[in-house]
Amino acid sequence: MPEAAGSHIPAFERLNSLPVRRSLGQGVFENLKRAIIEGDLPPESRIVESRVAEALGISRTPVREAIHKLEREGLLRQGPRGGFFVAGLSSSDIEETFGIRSVLESYAARLAALRHQEGELRPLEEKLEAYEKSLKRGDLDLLPRINTEFHDLLYGLSRSPRLIKMINDLRDHIYRFRLVILRIEEMARLSNRDHRLMLKAMRERDPDEVERLVREHILRGQSVVLREFDMAGN
Amino acid sequence: MPEAAGSHIPAFERLNSLPVRRSLGQGVFENLKRAIIEGDLPPESRIVESRVAEALGISRTPVREAIHKLEREGLLRQGPRGGFFVAGLSSSDIEETFGIRSVLESYAARLAALRHQEGELRPLEEKLEAYEKSLKRGDLDLLPRINTEFHDLLYGLSRSPRLIKMINDLRDHIYRFRLVILRIEEMARLSNRDHRLMLKAMRERDPDEVERLVREHILRGQSVVLREFDMAGN
DNA sequence: GTTCTTGATACCGGATGCAAGATACAGGAT
DNA sequence: ATCCTGTATCTTGCATCCGGTATCAAGAAC
């Protein structure tokens, strides 16, 4: 909400910049989630309520909330003797997740091709230009972020919020592994070519072509990640 | 541990048949979930921790656990002023969910066609025969259950547990609405024909055909449900 | 020396207590 | 009559407490 209700009343303007009143539990949830998907909490490491609570200077209650939510989301598993652990990913987990992404995201792209409206492709073009600029400069670190934003914009045009949420949840699970794809400059260039082709097919409203492009785009990512993963001795 | 420590000591044998020690919170979660997806708790009705706790004769703590998990799962939403409500479904929610199901389940079926092994189609055949027997008898009430079991068996052959879980979660969301499909005898017969064709294509390991059949099968369900839903004045 | 028992400790699930914010309502001012 | 406002109640979020169980280690029994 960029234009909040009272934003034009000078005396109250500052109130809008106050931190949003979020529950402690929600904060813990988001923090833990970030820590897990970014790899700060390595797989198989144990999560102990009281430790987390103590570290954050709060009670166990909100920590429990967060842990249970993360368990439902599949980022934590409870060991056979109780106790929660960060869920690790096997090679087949990764393969499975990329496979599911390939059908969900290609479907979202198909819907986007059918449903996008006048002018909505402009932000995609801009993102693409930003990507190419970074690529030319050798700023490979920026690419994952821009890449994700491009795909978010694309899927956003599907106007299917549940689908988008599912896609995002899946991406969170394998966030760490997606990073390696664009660190290979050859892949970064291939990605860019794919994006150009997607945009072209979007303009021509060719759902079959867009669907095919996204599917192959993701499956290429899958093979890169699996190769890296297996080489790392997993 | 299928062979518990004292299972051969007669005096303690009965202890092993005690209900599996499940956490209260998990039980509440499952109960509430059932109540929601079966419509016992109508959409938009408010869920109050203390009420639920009192009704079940337990404290608020496990109820909170359950509520928060249900919220993450999308079956509850919190109102703007706090407080939890049963999430209602709009026409577009239903449309969206069936669309996502069509791609996920057809993908699962494709994998099943590629991966099933010797003799694994037998349970599917039996389920199909049970379905036809009930259909001939006019036992329409039995059909949804048998139908679900058939699809579960089919997708199980995909050997993709995450995919299966996602499919089940989606089905839970629209459980109430799926019921109407098979109450129409014409649809029940069409369904049966679809299942026969799927089984045939599975035997021939024709993934494209299986995928196509499942997709159209689900989209037909979608149109039936949407028609009923809109007629009911939603 | 090996195994069994037993006690200490850590941790989780559940219950309860308490405070802050929201809601509803009643009474009073305009 | 309508709108404001103050109060009582309800509900949630967080903290704390309690009991049960699993883990581990040290000591006892064989």
PDB file of C-alpha atoms (C1' of nucleotides) in Angstrom, chain A residues 23-25 57-62 65 81, chain D residues 12-19 21-23:
ATOM      1  CA  SER A  23       3.747 -10.922  15.976  1.00  0.00           C
ATOM      2  CA  LEU A  24       6.894 -12.272  17.540  1.00  0.00           C
ATOM      3  CA  GLY A  25       6.079 -15.736  16.316  1.00  0.00           C
ATOM      4  CA  GLY A  57      15.696 -13.381  24.395  1.00  0.00           C
ATOM      5  CA  ILE A  58      12.069 -14.498  24.199  1.00  0.00           C
ATOM      6  CA  SER A  59      10.025 -17.357  25.582  1.00  0.00           C
ATOM      7  CA  ARG A  60       9.555 -20.746  23.991  1.00  0.00           C
ATOM      8  CA  THR A  61       5.972 -20.142  22.941  1.00  0.00           C
ATOM      9  CA  PRO A  62       6.503 -18.074  19.786  1.00  0.00           C
ATOM     10  CA  GLU A  65       4.708 -21.593  16.712  1.00  0.00           C
ATOM     11  CA  ARG A  81      12.632 -39.466  19.059  1.00  0.00           C
TER      12      ARG A  81
ATOM     13  C1'  DT D  12      -5.116 -13.145  21.381  1.00  0.00           C
ATOM     14  C1'  DG D  13       0.038 -13.243  22.191  1.00  0.00           C
ATOM     15  C1'  DC D  14       3.631 -14.182  25.231  1.00  0.00           C
ATOM     16  C1'  DA D  15       5.679 -15.958  29.514  1.00  0.00           C
ATOM     17  C1'  DT D  16       6.080 -19.349  32.923  1.00  0.00           C
ATOM     18  C1'  DC D  17       5.287 -23.639  35.109  1.00  0.00           C
ATOM     19  C1'  DC D  18       4.694 -28.670  35.382  1.00  0.00           C
ATOM     20  C1'  DG D  19       4.921 -33.590  34.159  1.00  0.00           C
ATOM     21  C1'  DT D  21      10.014 -39.275  28.471  1.00  0.00           C
ATOM     22  C1'  DA D  22      14.353 -40.044  26.210  1.00  0.00           C
ATOM     23  C1'  DT D  23      19.350 -39.838  26.629  1.00  0.00           C
TER      24       DT D  23
END
